[in-house]
Short mmCIF file of N, CA, C and O in Angstrom, two decimals:
data_model
loop_
_atom_site.label_atom_id
_atom_site.label_comp_id
_atom_site.label_asym_id
_atom_site.label_seq_id
_atom_site.Cartn_x
_atom_site.Cartn_y
_atom_site.Cartn_z
N VAL T 21 -12.83 -16.07 -6.98
CA VAL T 21 -12.92 -14.66 -7.52
C VAL T 21 -13.14 -13.87 -6.36
O VAL T 21 -14.02 -13.98 -5.57
N TRP T 22 -12.22 -12.75 -6.30
CA TRP T 22 -12.33 -11.69 -5.25
C TRP T 22 -13.21 -10.61 -5.91
O TRP T 22 -12.63 -10.05 -6.96
N GLN T 23 -14.20 -9.99 -5.22
CA GLN T 23 -14.73 -8.89 -5.75
C GLN T 23 -14.40 -7.72 -4.70
O GLN T 23 -15.00 -7.69 -3.54
N ILE T 24 -13.66 -6.82 -5.12
CA ILE T 24 -13.15 -5.68 -4.29
C ILE T 24 -13.36 -4.38 -5.04
O ILE T 24 -12.79 -4.31 -6.11
N ALA T 25 -13.96 -3.42 -4.39
CA ALA T 25 -14.23 -2.07 -4.91
C ALA T 25 -12.85 -1.42 -5.26
O ALA T 25 -11.93 -1.59 -4.59
N PRO T 26 -12.79 -0.49 -6.21
CA PRO T 26 -11.68 0.31 -6.39
C PRO T 26 -11.37 1.24 -5.20
O PRO T 26 -12.24 1.28 -4.36
N PRO T 27 -10.02 1.66 -5.13
CA PRO T 27 -9.80 2.61 -4.06
C PRO T 27 -10.74 3.83 -3.77
O PRO T 27 -11.20 4.41 -4.77
N ASN T 28 -11.08 4.03 -2.56
CA ASN T 28 -12.15 4.95 -2.26
C ASN T 28 -11.19 6.41 -2.11
O ASN T 28 -10.08 6.39 -2.09
N LYS T 29 -12.10 7.45 -1.86
CA LYS T 29 -11.50 8.68 -1.78
C LYS T 29 -10.53 8.88 -0.54
O LYS T 29 -9.39 9.50 -0.74
N ALA T 30 -10.84 8.17 0.56
CA ALA T 30 -9.83 8.31 1.70
C ALA T 30 -8.54 7.65 1.38
O ALA T 30 -7.54 8.10 1.81
N GLU T 31 -8.48 6.61 0.49
CA GLU T 31 -7.33 6.06 0.18
C GLU T 31 -6.49 6.91 -0.68
O GLU T 31 -5.22 6.72 -0.92
N LYS T 32 -7.03 8.03 -1.33
CA LYS T 32 -6.42 8.96 -2.18
C LYS T 32 -6.25 10.18 -1.68
O LYS T 32 -6.12 11.27 -2.32
N ALA T 33 -6.41 10.29 -0.29
CA ALA T 33 -6.43 11.63 0.39
C ALA T 33 -5.17 12.53 0.14
O ALA T 33 -5.13 13.57 0.14
N PHE T 34 -3.93 11.72 0.07
CA PHE T 34 -2.68 12.45 -0.06
C PHE T 34 -2.26 12.65 -1.56
O PHE T 34 -1.17 13.06 -1.89
N GLY T 35 -3.12 12.04 -2.38
CA GLY T 35 -2.80 12.28 -3.85
C GLY T 35 -3.14 10.84 -4.63
O GLY T 35 -3.60 9.89 -3.95
N LYS T 36 -2.87 10.98 -5.98
CA LYS T 36 -3.45 9.81 -6.64
C LYS T 36 -2.16 9.19 -7.44
O LYS T 36 -1.12 9.83 -7.81
N HIS T 37 -2.31 7.92 -7.58
CA HIS T 37 -1.31 7.16 -8.48
C HIS T 37 -2.11 6.46 -9.53
O HIS T 37 -3.11 5.88 -9.21
N PRO T 38 -1.46 6.39 -10.83
CA PRO T 38 -2.33 5.84 -11.86
C PRO T 38 -2.81 4.42 -11.90
O PRO T 38 -3.61 3.88 -12.37
N THR T 39 -1.99 3.65 -10.96
CA THR T 39 -2.33 2.18 -10.93
C THR T 39 -2.48 1.76 -9.48
O THR T 39 -2.33 0.66 -9.09
N GLN T 40 -3.11 2.63 -8.73
CA GLN T 40 -3.25 2.38 -7.12
C GLN T 40 -4.31 1.30 -7.02
O GLN T 40 -5.39 1.22 -7.65
N LYS T 41 -3.85 0.36 -6.13
CA LYS T 41 -4.72 -0.74 -5.79
C LYS T 41 -5.60 -0.50 -4.44
O LYS T 41 -5.04 0.23 -3.60
N PRO T 42 -6.75 -1.20 -4.43
CA PRO T 42 -7.45 -1.05 -3.17
C PRO T 42 -6.87 -1.60 -2.05
O PRO T 42 -6.18 -2.65 -1.94
N LEU T 43 -6.82 -0.81 -0.75
CA LEU T 43 -6.29 -1.47 0.45
C LEU T 43 -6.92 -2.74 0.87
O LEU T 43 -6.09 -3.76 1.26
N ALA T 44 -8.13 -3.03 0.52
CA ALA T 44 -8.70 -4.38 0.89
C ALA T 44 -8.05 -5.40 0.13
O ALA T 44 -8.00 -6.53 0.60
N LEU T 45 -7.62 -5.17 -1.18
CA LEU T 45 -6.93 -6.27 -1.93
C LEU T 45 -5.59 -6.57 -1.27
O LEU T 45 -5.26 -7.71 -1.17
N LEU T 46 -4.82 -5.52 -1.22
CA LEU T 46 -3.50 -5.79 -0.45
C LEU T 46 -3.42 -6.37 0.83
O LEU T 46 -2.75 -7.19 1.21
N GLU T 47 -4.55 -5.99 1.71
CA GLU T 47 -4.61 -6.63 3.05
C GLU T 47 -5.01 -8.15 2.94
O GLU T 47 -4.44 -8.87 3.67
N ARG T 48 -5.70 -8.47 1.86
CA ARG T 48 -6.04 -9.79 1.79
C ARG T 48 -4.81 -10.66 1.30
O ARG T 48 -4.50 -11.68 1.71
N CYS T 49 -4.08 -9.97 0.46
CA CYS T 49 -2.70 -10.66 -0.02
C CYS T 49 -1.83 -10.87 1.19
O CYS T 49 -1.10 -11.86 1.30
N VAL T 50 -1.66 -9.82 1.93
CA VAL T 50 -0.75 -9.82 3.06
C VAL T 50 -1.06 -10.82 4.07
O VAL T 50 -0.31 -11.56 4.62
N GLN T 51 -2.31 -10.88 4.32
CA GLN T 51 -2.88 -11.88 5.43
C GLN T 51 -2.62 -13.34 4.73
O GLN T 51 -2.46 -14.24 5.74
N ALA T 52 -2.97 -13.52 3.50
CA ALA T 52 -2.84 -14.88 3.00
C ALA T 52 -1.43 -15.35 2.73
O ALA T 52 -1.22 -16.63 2.67
N SER T 53 -0.45 -14.54 2.72
CA SER T 53 0.85 -14.98 2.23
C SER T 53 1.95 -14.69 3.20
O SER T 53 3.11 -14.87 2.96
N THR T 54 1.64 -14.00 4.38
CA THR T 54 2.71 -13.70 5.38
C THR T 54 2.07 -13.96 6.83
O THR T 54 1.00 -13.98 6.99
N ASN T 55 3.06 -13.91 7.76
CA ASN T 55 2.65 -14.11 9.08
C ASN T 55 3.06 -12.79 9.90
O ASN T 55 3.77 -11.95 9.52
N ILE T 56 2.24 -12.50 11.09
CA ILE T 56 2.45 -11.41 11.84
C ILE T 56 4.03 -11.42 12.14
O ILE T 56 4.70 -12.33 12.52
N GLY T 57 4.59 -10.11 12.03
CA GLY T 57 6.06 -9.97 12.42
C GLY T 57 6.94 -10.10 11.07
O GLY T 57 8.15 -9.76 11.14
N ASP T 58 6.41 -10.69 10.00
CA ASP T 58 7.18 -10.85 8.79
C ASP T 58 7.53 -9.43 8.25
O ASP T 58 6.96 -8.51 8.55
N LEU T 59 8.62 -9.37 7.36
CA LEU T 59 8.96 -8.15 6.59
C LEU T 59 8.56 -8.32 5.15
O LEU T 59 8.82 -9.31 4.62
N ILE T 60 7.88 -7.23 4.81
CA ILE T 60 7.33 -7.25 3.41
C ILE T 60 8.14 -6.13 2.70
O ILE T 60 8.21 -5.00 3.14
N PHE T 61 8.70 -6.55 1.54
CA PHE T 61 9.47 -5.62 0.70
C PHE T 61 8.70 -5.36 -0.61
O PHE T 61 8.28 -6.21 -1.23
N ASP T 62 8.55 -4.11 -0.98
CA ASP T 62 8.01 -3.76 -2.13
C ASP T 62 8.85 -2.86 -3.01
O ASP T 62 9.10 -1.53 -2.69
N PRO T 63 9.48 -3.38 -3.97
CA PRO T 63 10.54 -2.62 -4.77
C PRO T 63 10.01 -1.64 -5.63
O PRO T 63 10.84 -0.80 -6.29
N PHE T 64 8.52 -1.65 -5.90
CA PHE T 64 8.02 -0.67 -6.78
C PHE T 64 6.91 -0.02 -5.91
O PHE T 64 5.60 -0.29 -6.26
N MET T 65 6.97 0.72 -4.96
CA MET T 65 6.11 1.02 -3.87
C MET T 65 4.92 1.90 -4.34
O MET T 65 3.83 1.85 -3.78
N GLY T 66 5.05 2.72 -5.38
CA GLY T 66 3.91 3.50 -5.88
C GLY T 66 3.34 4.41 -4.80
O GLY T 66 3.92 5.21 -4.25
N SER T 67 2.10 4.17 -4.51
CA SER T 67 1.43 5.03 -3.58
C SER T 67 1.44 4.40 -2.06
O SER T 67 0.85 4.98 -1.23
N GLY T 68 2.18 3.34 -1.97
CA GLY T 68 2.41 2.84 -0.54
C GLY T 68 1.30 1.88 0.03
O GLY T 68 1.34 1.57 1.15
N THR T 69 0.40 1.43 -0.89
CA THR T 69 -0.71 0.68 -0.37
C THR T 69 -0.20 -0.67 0.25
O THR T 69 -0.83 -1.06 1.33
N THR T 70 0.84 -1.35 -0.36
CA THR T 70 1.27 -2.53 0.35
C THR T 70 1.84 -2.25 1.67
O THR T 70 1.65 -3.09 2.54
N GLY T 71 2.59 -1.11 1.82
CA GLY T 71 3.05 -0.72 3.18
C GLY T 71 1.94 -0.42 4.14
O GLY T 71 2.06 -0.82 5.30
N VAL T 72 0.90 0.12 3.74
CA VAL T 72 -0.26 0.47 4.69
C VAL T 72 -0.82 -0.91 5.05
O VAL T 72 -1.12 -1.12 6.22
N ALA T 73 -1.07 -1.75 4.14
CA ALA T 73 -1.59 -3.13 4.50
C ALA T 73 -0.71 -3.85 5.45
O ALA T 73 -1.15 -4.46 6.39
N ALA T 74 0.51 -3.94 5.15
CA ALA T 74 1.51 -4.59 6.05
C ALA T 74 1.48 -4.07 7.42
O ALA T 74 1.31 -4.77 8.38
N ILE T 75 1.58 -2.61 7.67
CA ILE T 75 1.68 -2.16 8.86
C ILE T 75 0.38 -2.37 9.65
O ILE T 75 0.35 -2.63 10.97
N LYS T 76 -0.79 -2.13 9.08
CA LYS T 76 -2.05 -2.36 9.71
C LYS T 76 -2.26 -3.93 10.09
O LYS T 76 -3.13 -4.10 11.00
N ASN T 77 -1.61 -4.74 9.51
CA ASN T 77 -1.55 -6.17 9.77
C ASN T 77 -0.56 -6.65 10.62
O ASN T 77 -0.25 -7.97 10.51
N GLY T 78 0.29 -5.84 11.24
CA GLY T 78 1.39 -6.25 12.16
C GLY T 78 2.57 -6.84 11.40
O GLY T 78 3.36 -7.65 12.03
N ARG T 79 2.74 -6.51 10.20
CA ARG T 79 4.05 -6.73 9.55
C ARG T 79 5.01 -5.54 9.38
O ARG T 79 4.48 -4.38 9.57
N SER T 80 6.25 -5.84 9.25
CA SER T 80 7.08 -4.73 8.89
C SER T 80 7.13 -4.49 7.51
O SER T 80 6.93 -5.41 6.74
N PHE T 81 7.70 -3.19 7.05
CA PHE T 81 7.67 -2.89 5.70
C PHE T 81 8.80 -2.19 5.31
O PHE T 81 9.29 -1.30 5.96
N CYS T 82 9.29 -2.48 4.14
CA CYS T 82 10.46 -1.75 3.50
C CYS T 82 9.95 -1.51 1.95
O CYS T 82 9.70 -2.49 1.41
N GLY T 83 10.01 -0.35 1.53
CA GLY T 83 9.66 -0.19 0.09
C GLY T 83 10.63 0.89 -0.54
O GLY T 83 11.30 1.67 0.07
N CYS T 84 10.65 0.82 -1.89
CA CYS T 84 11.53 1.71 -2.73
C CYS T 84 10.42 2.29 -3.85
O CYS T 84 9.69 1.62 -4.28
N GLU T 85 10.90 3.39 -4.34
CA GLU T 85 10.07 4.21 -5.34
C GLU T 85 11.07 5.13 -6.05
O GLU T 85 11.74 6.00 -5.35
N LEU T 86 11.14 5.00 -7.24
CA LEU T 86 11.96 5.87 -8.08
C LEU T 86 11.42 7.24 -8.33
O LEU T 86 12.22 8.18 -8.25
N GLU T 87 10.20 7.38 -8.51
CA GLU T 87 9.49 8.77 -8.75
C GLU T 87 9.35 9.41 -7.42
O GLU T 87 8.55 8.97 -6.50
N ALA T 88 9.97 10.67 -7.31
CA ALA T 88 9.85 11.41 -5.99
C ALA T 88 8.44 11.76 -5.68
O ALA T 88 8.02 11.68 -4.47
N GLU T 89 7.60 12.10 -6.59
CA GLU T 89 6.08 12.46 -6.34
C GLU T 89 5.48 11.26 -5.68
O GLU T 89 4.71 11.50 -4.72
N PHE T 90 5.66 10.02 -6.15
CA PHE T 90 5.03 8.99 -5.51
C PHE T 90 5.68 8.53 -4.20
O PHE T 90 5.04 8.04 -3.31
N PHE T 91 6.98 8.77 -4.06
CA PHE T 91 7.58 8.44 -2.83
C PHE T 91 7.05 9.32 -1.69
O PHE T 91 6.73 8.91 -0.66
N GLU T 92 6.87 10.61 -2.10
CA GLU T 92 6.35 11.56 -1.07
C GLU T 92 4.91 11.14 -0.70
O GLU T 92 4.47 11.23 0.49
N LEU T 93 4.02 10.79 -1.64
CA LEU T 93 2.79 10.18 -1.43
C LEU T 93 2.76 8.96 -0.47
O LEU T 93 1.99 9.02 0.52
N SER T 94 3.60 8.07 -0.76
CA SER T 94 3.72 6.94 0.13
C SER T 94 4.15 7.35 1.51
O SER T 94 3.48 6.87 2.48
N GLU T 95 5.12 8.20 1.65
CA GLU T 95 5.60 8.76 2.91
C GLU T 95 4.49 9.24 3.67
O GLU T 95 4.34 8.92 4.86
N LYS T 96 3.67 10.07 3.12
CA LYS T 96 2.53 10.67 3.88
C LYS T 96 1.57 9.72 4.37
O LYS T 96 1.03 9.68 5.46
N ARG T 97 1.26 8.73 3.46
CA ARG T 97 0.28 7.71 3.83
C ARG T 97 0.94 6.81 5.08
O ARG T 97 0.10 6.44 5.89
N LEU T 98 2.13 6.44 4.96
CA LEU T 98 2.80 5.61 5.95
C LEU T 98 2.89 6.43 7.26
O LEU T 98 2.71 5.87 8.31
N LEU T 99 3.33 7.57 7.36
CA LEU T 99 3.47 8.36 8.44
C LEU T 99 2.12 8.58 9.13
O LEU T 99 2.08 8.75 10.34
N LYS T 100 1.04 8.54 8.47
CA LYS T 100 -0.32 8.87 8.99
C LYS T 100 -0.55 7.66 9.91
O LYS T 100 -1.28 7.86 11.01
N LEU T 101 -0.03 6.40 9.65
CA LEU T 101 -0.38 5.42 10.44
C LEU T 101 0.45 5.37 11.89
O LEU T 101 0.10 4.88 12.77
#
């Protein structure tokens, strides 16, 4: 059982997504299931947390998002890195 707190304010600095996951959760998943240098694809990018986790952990990232509002949120978060 993993006990991880919900996303904090800093993770929502550029806006909110209704189902945003905590960065700590996605980092744990990325580290457990991929290797440094791997490409991670997220076809439902939402707020971009998977992309942030991928880049912070030495992985490449490609994501898609249908909703322009959430794409822009993801873009801001990823460009900050």
